[in-house]
XYZ file of C-alpha atoms in Angstrom:
390
model
C 11.543 -37.126 -6.171
C 13.184 -33.558 -7.281
C 14.332 -31.595 -4.463
C 11.423 -28.946 -4.159
C 11.693 -25.551 -5.437
C 10.515 -21.902 -4.069
C 7.432 -20.690 -6.563
C 9.903 -17.366 -8.142
C 13.472 -19.395 -8.507
C 11.532 -20.835 -11.474
C 11.698 -17.970 -12.718
C 15.331 -16.831 -11.813
C 14.518 -13.644 -10.752
C 17.442 -13.230 -8.387
C 19.280 -13.109 -11.273
C 17.183 -9.791 -12.093
C 18.135 -8.219 -8.608
C 21.216 -6.454 -7.718
C 23.136 -7.196 -4.733
C 22.097 -3.594 -2.770
C 18.756 -3.946 -3.084
C 18.667 -8.285 -2.087
C 20.511 -6.888 0.728
C 17.594 -5.054 2.032
C 15.049 -7.077 1.364
C 16.855 -9.691 3.380
C 17.349 -7.386 6.355
C 13.616 -6.524 5.816
C 12.026 -9.959 6.026
C 13.672 -10.650 8.425
C 12.837 -7.717 10.427
C 8.930 -8.681 9.592
C 10.602 -12.591 10.931
C 11.608 -11.001 13.696
C 9.005 -8.561 14.692
C 6.326 -9.080 12.325
C 5.014 -12.432 12.143
C 4.774 -14.082 15.785
C 1.916 -10.793 17.208
C 0.075 -10.789 13.589
C -2.981 -12.866 14.423
C -3.731 -11.206 17.851
C -3.257 -7.524 16.033
C -5.351 -8.796 13.332
C -7.730 -10.617 15.764
C -8.271 -7.779 18.073
C -8.117 -5.418 15.509
C -4.953 -3.482 17.040
C -2.057 -2.674 16.522
C 0.934 -0.214 17.895
C 1.365 1.564 14.542
C 3.316 4.585 16.481
C 6.099 2.492 18.000
C 5.693 0.648 14.680
C 6.794 3.008 12.771
C 9.737 4.352 14.820
C 11.098 0.943 14.160
C 10.434 1.074 10.955
C 12.020 4.870 10.886
C 15.535 2.929 11.851
C 14.749 0.342 9.825
C 14.747 3.405 7.163
C 12.326 2.383 5.519
C 9.917 5.348 5.290
C 10.150 7.191 2.686
C 12.970 5.759 1.571
C 12.225 5.835 -2.371
C 12.465 9.932 -1.343
C 15.781 12.148 -2.177
C 17.726 14.010 0.766
C 15.531 15.208 5.016
C 17.066 12.634 5.854
C 15.590 10.074 3.521
C 17.408 6.687 2.350
C 17.584 7.999 -2.076
C 18.009 4.666 -2.673
C 16.001 2.134 -6.171
C 12.190 2.732 -6.741
C 13.525 -1.804 -7.218
C 14.610 -1.572 -3.607
C 11.100 -0.106 -2.532
C 8.678 -2.965 -4.282
C 10.640 -5.404 -2.624
C 11.140 -3.769 0.491
C 6.758 -3.809 -0.023
C 6.452 -7.133 -1.120
C 8.229 -8.181 1.720
C 6.191 -5.921 3.841
C 3.017 -7.428 2.577
C 4.645 -10.771 3.025
C 4.032 -10.489 6.750
C 0.509 -8.053 6.258
C -1.538 -5.945 3.353
C -2.329 -3.329 6.576
C 1.660 -2.596 8.298
C 2.334 -2.278 4.282
C -0.448 0.512 4.301
C 1.323 2.034 6.854
C 4.477 2.759 5.397
C 2.829 2.927 1.790
C 1.011 5.479 3.247
C 3.301 6.781 5.211
C 6.765 7.422 1.942
C 4.158 7.991 -0.878
C 1.066 9.238 -0.060
C 1.328 11.802 3.373
C 5.220 12.014 2.547
C 5.080 12.218 -0.647
C 2.782 15.365 -1.532
C 5.426 16.968 1.250
C 8.593 15.889 -0.909
C 6.897 16.780 -4.914
C 4.205 20.250 -3.932
C 5.853 20.894 -0.428
C 7.656 24.083 0.218
C 11.157 24.180 0.772
C 10.162 24.824 4.406
C 7.429 22.407 4.757
C 10.428 19.840 3.635
C 12.834 20.416 6.845
C 9.913 20.266 9.054
C 8.692 17.684 8.244
C 10.343 14.689 6.103
C 13.244 14.847 8.428
C 11.148 13.458 11.735
C 8.925 11.245 9.056
C 11.603 9.570 7.643
C 12.350 8.463 11.150
C 9.298 7.194 12.354
C 8.634 10.860 14.986
C 5.986 12.250 13.035
C 3.435 9.372 11.481
C 0.912 10.990 8.211
C -1.752 9.944 7.038
C -3.380 11.429 3.512
C -6.965 12.357 3.383
C -7.976 12.520 0.066
C -11.175 10.020 -0.606
C -14.119 11.388 1.091
C -17.689 9.163 2.293
C -19.377 10.104 -1.447
C -15.861 10.788 -3.979
C -13.863 7.541 -4.182
C -12.990 7.036 -7.822
C -14.400 10.627 -8.340
C -12.268 12.062 -6.685
C -12.685 15.251 -8.285
C -16.473 16.126 -7.455
C -14.779 16.023 -4.024
C -16.668 18.540 -1.495
C -14.228 19.286 1.773
C -14.462 23.141 1.223
C -10.802 25.470 1.879
C -11.594 29.380 1.806
C -9.383 32.635 2.407
C -10.222 34.290 5.324
C -7.646 36.983 5.581
C -4.284 35.250 5.417
C -5.659 32.186 6.940
C -7.541 29.308 5.499
C -10.281 27.164 6.043
C -11.059 23.557 6.390
C -14.776 22.318 6.273
C -15.121 18.786 5.269
C -15.152 15.407 5.955
C -12.802 12.301 4.510
C -13.195 8.849 5.388
C -10.923 5.881 5.494
C -7.771 7.550 6.006
C -4.897 5.322 7.387
C -2.538 6.102 9.978
C -5.808 8.653 10.658
C -6.684 7.851 14.483
C -2.726 8.104 15.310
C -1.866 10.516 13.045
C 0.796 13.215 14.055
C -0.392 15.139 10.318
C -2.684 14.873 7.865
C -2.027 16.963 4.020
C -5.526 17.174 3.530
C -7.203 17.878 -0.279
C -9.719 20.029 -0.548
C -11.938 22.202 -3.018
C -11.207 26.475 -2.999
C -12.279 28.859 -5.493
C -8.463 28.470 -7.122
C -9.434 24.764 -8.157
C -8.126 21.990 -5.879
C -5.467 22.651 -3.639
C -3.598 20.222 -0.538
C -3.001 21.303 2.764
C -0.938 20.542 5.484
C -2.575 19.665 8.650
C -1.007 19.531 12.509
C -4.275 16.552 14.040
C -3.597 18.738 16.799
C -5.282 21.770 15.420
C -8.750 22.630 16.518
C -11.900 21.251 14.718
C -9.736 18.322 13.178
C -10.878 15.538 14.325
C -10.170 12.053 13.282
C -12.789 8.936 14.926
C -11.484 5.582 14.325
C -13.864 3.125 12.109
C -14.160 -0.306 13.548
C -16.147 -3.582 12.944
C -13.550 -3.541 9.627
C -13.682 -7.206 8.484
C -10.134 -6.743 6.483
C -7.018 -4.814 7.235
C -8.092 -5.149 10.878
C -4.082 -5.306 11.336
C -3.970 -1.245 10.203
C -5.287 2.114 11.151
C -8.537 3.518 9.986
C -10.584 6.548 10.047
C -12.465 9.008 9.239
C -11.332 12.534 9.324
C -13.815 15.556 10.332
C -12.493 19.365 9.417
C -14.915 21.717 10.945
C -13.947 25.169 10.981
C -10.639 24.005 10.505
C -8.348 26.940 10.664
C -4.412 27.959 9.042
C -2.050 29.542 8.125
C -1.302 30.480 4.865
C 1.813 28.412 5.173
C -0.111 25.199 5.527
C -0.247 25.127 1.883
C 1.269 22.949 -0.308
C 2.317 25.753 -2.866
C 3.182 23.356 -5.979
C 0.357 21.721 -6.184
C -3.328 22.830 -7.816
C -5.715 21.062 -9.333
C -6.083 16.644 -9.356
C -2.735 16.056 -10.074
C -1.471 17.229 -7.075
C -3.422 13.852 -5.559
C -3.574 11.208 -7.881
C 1.217 11.954 -8.409
C 0.948 10.531 -5.501
C -1.896 8.155 -5.787
C 0.526 6.858 -8.324
C 3.193 5.771 -5.710
C 0.699 4.169 -3.541
C 0.079 2.081 -6.315
C 3.802 1.074 -7.323
C 4.636 -0.464 -3.586
C 1.203 -1.692 -4.376
C 2.669 -4.063 -7.479
C 5.324 -6.060 -4.736
C 3.322 -6.360 -2.203
C 0.060 -7.677 -3.491
C 2.628 -10.089 -4.413
C 3.572 -10.061 -0.776
C 0.466 -11.242 0.402
C 0.255 -14.449 -2.508
C 3.726 -15.674 -2.952
C 2.946 -16.565 1.445
C -0.111 -18.470 0.429
C 1.390 -20.333 -1.959
C 4.418 -21.043 0.269
C 2.013 -22.059 3.483
C -0.074 -23.997 0.682
C 3.422 -25.851 -0.229
C 5.019 -26.512 2.906
C 0.442 -27.801 4.090
C 0.261 -30.166 1.849
C 3.644 -31.544 1.945
C 3.024 -32.014 5.622
C -0.960 -33.073 5.145
C -1.494 -37.078 5.007
C -4.603 -37.960 2.877
C -5.939 -41.893 1.763
C -1.888 -42.722 2.311
C -0.179 -39.881 0.783
C 0.984 -36.656 0.471
C -1.789 -33.608 -0.743
C 1.052 -32.552 -3.048
C 1.584 -36.142 -3.759
C -1.870 -35.993 -6.409
C -2.577 -34.374 -9.850
C -5.007 -31.847 -8.741
C -2.713 -30.960 -5.784
C 0.052 -29.424 -8.564
C -2.298 -28.556 -10.949
C -3.303 -25.874 -8.798
C 0.097 -25.097 -6.927
C 1.537 -25.652 -10.655
C -1.550 -22.171 -11.951
C -0.570 -20.073 -9.176
C 2.768 -20.653 -9.521
C 3.291 -19.395 -13.137
C 0.603 -16.751 -12.017
C 3.166 -14.797 -10.059
C 6.286 -15.442 -11.591
C 4.586 -12.986 -14.488
C 2.947 -10.649 -11.593
C 6.629 -10.469 -10.529
C 8.943 -9.863 -13.812
C 6.046 -7.057 -14.278
C 6.639 -6.044 -11.300
C 10.612 -5.504 -12.251
C 9.476 -4.958 -15.642
C 8.375 -1.251 -14.204
C 10.712 -0.902 -11.234
C 12.871 -0.694 -13.842
C 11.052 2.061 -15.864
C 10.434 3.676 -12.547
C 14.293 4.736 -11.937
C 15.311 5.759 -15.960
C 12.292 7.817 -14.319
C 9.915 6.979 -17.702
C 7.060 4.984 -15.776
C 3.788 6.227 -16.614
C 1.038 5.979 -14.282
C -1.059 4.604 -17.475
C 2.590 1.662 -16.463
C 1.309 1.289 -13.248
C -1.813 0.560 -13.463
C -1.551 -2.485 -15.194
C 0.845 -3.783 -12.734
C -1.979 -2.461 -9.958
C -4.933 -4.330 -11.581
C -3.650 -7.617 -13.024
C -0.712 -8.611 -9.609
C -4.315 -7.776 -7.163
C -5.922 -9.334 -9.345
C -4.426 -12.646 -9.359
C -3.081 -11.872 -5.940
C -6.482 -12.558 -5.375
C -7.409 -15.794 -6.297
C -3.665 -17.772 -5.003
C -5.067 -16.676 -1.727
C -9.066 -18.016 -2.374
C -7.463 -20.515 -4.537
C -4.123 -21.950 -1.702
C -7.551 -21.538 0.797
C -8.874 -24.251 -1.181
C -5.767 -26.417 -0.981
C -5.624 -25.933 3.679
C -9.007 -26.972 3.815
C -11.181 -25.220 7.304
C -7.599 -25.259 8.493
C -7.403 -21.852 5.902
C -9.680 -20.016 7.255
C -8.163 -20.538 10.780
C -6.072 -17.269 11.714
C -3.193 -20.050 12.816
C -2.182 -19.651 9.247
C -1.917 -17.127 6.963
C -3.864 -17.362 3.799
C -7.258 -16.672 5.227
C -5.655 -13.369 6.694
C -4.256 -12.175 3.750
C -6.746 -13.320 1.414
C -9.906 -10.617 3.260
C -7.072 -8.072 3.281
C -6.438 -8.317 -0.619
C -10.185 -7.785 -0.560
C -9.446 -4.690 0.339
C -6.119 -3.803 -1.887
C -8.747 -4.783 -4.843
C -10.699 -1.333 -4.136
C -8.578 1.288 -2.807
C -5.419 3.133 -4.579
C -8.452 2.297 -7.701
C -10.573 -0.084 -8.022
C -9.892 -3.469 -11.033
C -12.966 -1.223 -13.107
C -11.325 2.100 -13.198
C -7.095 0.425 -13.383
C -9.397 -1.350 -16.948
C -10.998 1.993 -17.821
C -7.193 3.940 -17.384
C -6.054 1.290 -19.970
C -8.778 1.286 -22.164
C -8.723 4.692 -22.751
C -4.332 4.081 -23.340
C -5.830 1.783 -26.396
C -8.608 3.590 -28.155
C -8.223 6.754 -26.855
C -11.723 7.129 -25.783
C -12.614 7.855 -21.896
C -14.855 6.360 -20.542
C -14.809 7.196 -17.322
C -18.163 8.965 -17.456
């Protein structure tokens, strides 16, 4: 017998993380262990989560918009943000989604494309978790092709009037503001919409089989009247929302690995304790072959994520490189979750263990922020020079 190692220890990744980033990661890991993990099975089973309460706690922890500078944001490294996403998703993808949508979609949209007045008004309170935001881009008939959106904003005097529907919006029913993207006579523009504006509603989507520990909603805009100051002045065209998606996808590159790591560590512990035919399940070759292959994919994904983090910290990360990370790491994380389920046998489908919950969540993560096929085509275009989306 040799002393067992944790999967990522074989890759020496701790040596690639500086002390400050590691300390923040460990703080969030402790938070998930103490505050989140005891409730995850119930939140998932009941499809109910105290989102606003958690937002305030996460704000106090300093992780909402943590990678942004100023306006109450921590201004951490991209590596630190990735590691935090990893720890949150090791608990549950829905919790990482809450933080991603708040920080990388709603807050980033205002931080990158908003006016100084909008930044001052919203970002400090969003960083503190006092104001919850959502991001309205996807529509019932337009997911991978957001440029075809039907939501329209028309000018009426000095005001804007918005009509349309958005779908699959994380945080929608609990949000105080929604960043909504709409067609106009001057290309696609973004708007900051307080959710108490007349004509705005956000019915929650129920009967989900995935991301049950997360609030998912429809947004309905029925003659929603906004002042001119509600428009994000610096965003014009699809580059605005797509830049936000790239920020969120970056967090998923790390986050998916958290879910995979949690599944793999659970499977290793389970096979050590489970006795079959007179010896631990971990002692059989078939088990070790599975564990070795999964560890290899987890480690490769982690090395890729850390490389992308270094590029982002150097302001050199390109969207197609984020596509590489999102495509590989989510796809491999889902495969790991499914394989770990087999090692737990019948217990693998129980909420007493996190594996099936992670697998169900990762089915959604595989699709949102760009399907695997979209990311394959992004990479294919870079390799060939030919766009093949149509």
